[in-house]
Amino acid sequence: HIRKILAYSSIAHLGWMIVVISYNPPLAALSLSLYLIMTTTVFLSLMINNTTTLNTLPLAATSTPALRIILPLTFLSLAGIPPLTGFLLKWFILSELVKQDLHFFAFFIGMSSLISLFYYLRLAYIVTLPSPGTTTGTLPWRLPRPKQSLLLPLCFVLSTALLPIAPALQALTLL
């Protein structure tokens, strides 16, 4: 189930926030807010097609083609891949730990994020795989329109494209 994977993800991200909260509380608050935006993007994307299991994930991406772009990029952002917003959070937290001379601790949590990277890459791979072939006789002529949500595009942009305003966000954590 996807919920179990995302629950483990929440625990891992909470660990990053707990590590930094005693050194820089505004950075922990920024991490929490951006993490909530990223998970909101994932949950809204999954709610559009009532997707709850890994088996139905490729089928959901077939019925709503935008999910083939939104979900993998959001999963990679949650994993902390560099050009995305999730990397920004980990970068700020690691730099704060290095400023506090906690080099070993920064190395340890940086390496522990590789576990999360593994399952996020797996989820992104599942979404981008083509769905299993269906016979043309069983396909409906017109596919039902997916539920529309104005919050999903906004959350998607925020969860993937905040890296250019990183200096402004870092200035907020210094206040």
Coordinates of C-alpha atoms in Angstrom, one line a residue:
H1 CA 0.0 0.0 0.0
I2 CA 1.2 3.5 -0.8
R3 CA 0.0 4.8 2.6
K4 CA 2.5 2.6 4.4
I5 CA 5.3 3.9 2.2
L6 CA 4.3 7.5 2.7
A7 CA 4.0 6.9 6.5
Y8 CA 7.6 5.8 6.6
S9 CA 8.5 8.8 4.5
S10 CA 6.8 11.1 7.0
I11 CA 8.8 9.5 9.8
A12 CA 12.0 10.0 7.9
H13 CA 11.2 13.7 7.2
L14 CA 10.2 14.2 10.8
G15 CA 13.6 12.9 11.7
W16 CA 15.2 15.7 9.6
M17 CA 13.0 18.3 11.3
I18 CA 13.8 17.0 14.8
V19 CA 17.5 17.1 14.1
V20 CA 17.4 20.8 13.2
I21 CA 14.7 22.1 15.5
S22 CA 17.1 22.7 18.4
Y23 CA 19.6 24.6 16.3
N24 CA 17.3 26.6 14.0
P25 CA 13.6 26.5 14.7
P26 CA 12.6 28.7 11.8
L27 CA 14.3 26.2 9.5
A28 CA 12.4 23.3 11.0
A29 CA 9.2 25.3 10.4
L30 CA 10.2 25.9 6.8
S31 CA 10.9 22.2 6.4
L32 CA 7.5 21.3 7.8
S33 CA 5.7 23.7 5.6
L34 CA 7.4 22.6 2.4
Y35 CA 7.1 19.0 3.3
L36 CA 3.3 19.5 3.8
I37 CA 3.1 21.1 0.4
M38 CA 5.0 18.2 -1.2
T39 CA 2.8 15.5 0.5
T40 CA -0.3 17.5 -0.3
T41 CA 0.7 17.2 -4.0
V42 CA 1.1 13.5 -3.7
F43 CA -2.1 12.9 -1.9
L44 CA -4.2 15.1 -4.2
S45 CA -2.7 13.3 -7.2
L46 CA -3.6 9.9 -5.7
M47 CA -7.1 11.1 -4.7
I48 CA -7.9 12.1 -8.3
N49 CA -8.1 8.4 -9.3
N50 CA -8.7 6.8 -5.9
T51 CA -5.3 5.1 -6.1
T52 CA -4.3 3.2 -2.9
T53 CA -2.0 0.4 -4.0
L54 CA 1.1 0.1 -6.1
N55 CA -0.7 -2.1 -8.6
T56 CA -3.2 0.6 -9.5
L57 CA -0.6 3.4 -9.7
P58 CA 0.4 2.8 -13.4
L59 CA -3.3 2.5 -14.3
A60 CA -4.1 5.8 -12.6
A61 CA -1.3 7.5 -14.6
T62 CA -2.8 6.1 -17.8
S63 CA -6.3 7.6 -17.1
T64 CA -4.8 10.9 -16.1
P65 CA -1.7 11.6 -18.2
A66 CA -0.7 14.7 -16.1
L67 CA 0.0 12.3 -13.3
R68 CA 2.9 10.7 -15.3
I69 CA 4.7 14.0 -14.8
I70 CA 3.4 15.3 -11.5
L71 CA 3.9 12.1 -9.4
P72 CA 7.5 11.2 -10.5
L73 CA 8.7 14.7 -10.1
T74 CA 7.1 15.1 -6.7
F75 CA 8.5 11.7 -5.6
L76 CA 11.9 12.8 -6.7
S77 CA 11.4 16.1 -4.8
L78 CA 10.5 14.2 -1.7
A79 CA 13.7 12.1 -2.2
G80 CA 15.8 15.2 -2.3
I81 CA 17.1 15.1 -5.9
P82 CA 19.1 18.3 -6.5
P83 CA 17.1 20.5 -8.9
L84 CA 13.9 20.1 -6.9
T85 CA 12.5 21.7 -3.7
G86 CA 13.1 18.6 -1.5
F87 CA 16.9 19.0 -2.1
L88 CA 16.6 22.6 -0.8
L89 CA 15.3 21.3 2.6
K90 CA 18.1 18.8 3.0
W91 CA 20.7 21.2 1.8
F92 CA 19.6 23.8 4.4
I93 CA 19.5 21.3 7.2
L94 CA 22.9 19.8 6.3
S95 CA 24.5 23.2 6.1
E96 CA 23.1 24.1 9.5
L97 CA 24.5 20.9 11.0
V98 CA 27.9 21.7 9.4
K99 CA 27.8 25.2 10.8
Q100 CA 27.2 23.7 14.3
D101 CA 30.3 21.4 13.7
L102 CA 28.2 18.3 13.7
H103 CA 29.9 16.8 10.6
F104 CA 29.5 13.2 11.5
F105 CA 25.8 13.7 12.3
A106 CA 25.3 15.5 9.0
F107 CA 27.0 12.6 7.2
F108 CA 24.9 10.1 9.0
I109 CA 21.5 11.6 8.2
G110 CA 22.7 12.3 4.6
M111 CA 23.5 8.7 4.1
S112 CA 20.3 7.5 5.8
S113 CA 18.3 9.5 3.2
L114 CA 19.5 7.0 0.6
I115 CA 16.9 4.5 2.0
S116 CA 14.2 7.0 1.2
L117 CA 15.7 7.6 -2.2
F118 CA 15.4 3.9 -3.0
Y119 CA 11.7 3.6 -2.5
Y120 CA 10.9 7.0 -4.0
L121 CA 12.8 6.0 -7.2
R122 CA 10.8 2.8 -7.1
L123 CA 7.5 4.7 -6.9
A124 CA 8.6 7.1 -9.7
Y125 CA 9.6 4.1 -11.8
I126 CA 6.2 2.4 -11.3
V127 CA 4.3 5.6 -12.3
T128 CA 6.4 6.1 -15.5
L129 CA 6.1 2.5 -16.6
P130 CA 3.5 2.0 -19.3
S131 CA 0.4 0.3 -18.0
P132 CA -0.3 -3.3 -19.1
G133 CA -2.0 -3.6 -22.4
T134 CA -5.8 -3.8 -22.5
T135 CA -7.9 -5.1 -25.3
T136 CA -9.6 -2.4 -27.4
G137 CA -13.0 -3.9 -26.9
T138 CA -13.0 -3.3 -23.2
L139 CA -11.9 0.4 -23.4
P140 CA -14.5 3.0 -23.1
W141 CA -14.9 5.3 -26.0
R142 CA -14.7 8.4 -23.9
L143 CA -12.7 8.4 -20.7
P144 CA -14.3 10.0 -17.7
R145 CA -12.9 13.4 -16.9
P146 CA -10.7 13.4 -13.8
K147 CA -11.7 15.5 -10.8
Q148 CA -10.4 19.1 -11.1
S149 CA -8.5 20.7 -8.3
L150 CA -6.9 24.1 -8.4
L151 CA -4.8 23.2 -5.4
L152 CA -2.9 20.5 -7.3
P153 CA -1.1 22.7 -9.9
L154 CA -0.1 25.2 -7.2
C155 CA 1.2 22.5 -4.9
F156 CA 3.0 20.9 -7.8
V157 CA 4.8 24.0 -8.7
L158 CA 5.8 24.8 -5.1
S159 CA 7.0 21.2 -4.5
T160 CA 9.3 21.1 -7.5
A161 CA 10.4 24.7 -8.4
L162 CA 11.3 26.6 -5.3
L163 CA 15.1 26.2 -5.8
P164 CA 15.6 29.5 -7.6
I165 CA 14.2 31.4 -4.6
A166 CA 16.5 29.5 -2.1
P167 CA 18.3 32.6 -1.0
A168 CA 15.1 34.3 0.0
L169 CA 13.9 31.2 1.9
Q170 CA 17.2 30.9 3.7
A171 CA 16.9 34.5 4.7
L172 CA 13.6 33.7 6.3
T173 CA 15.3 31.1 8.5
L174 CA 17.8 33.6 9.7
L175 CA 15.2 35.9 11.2

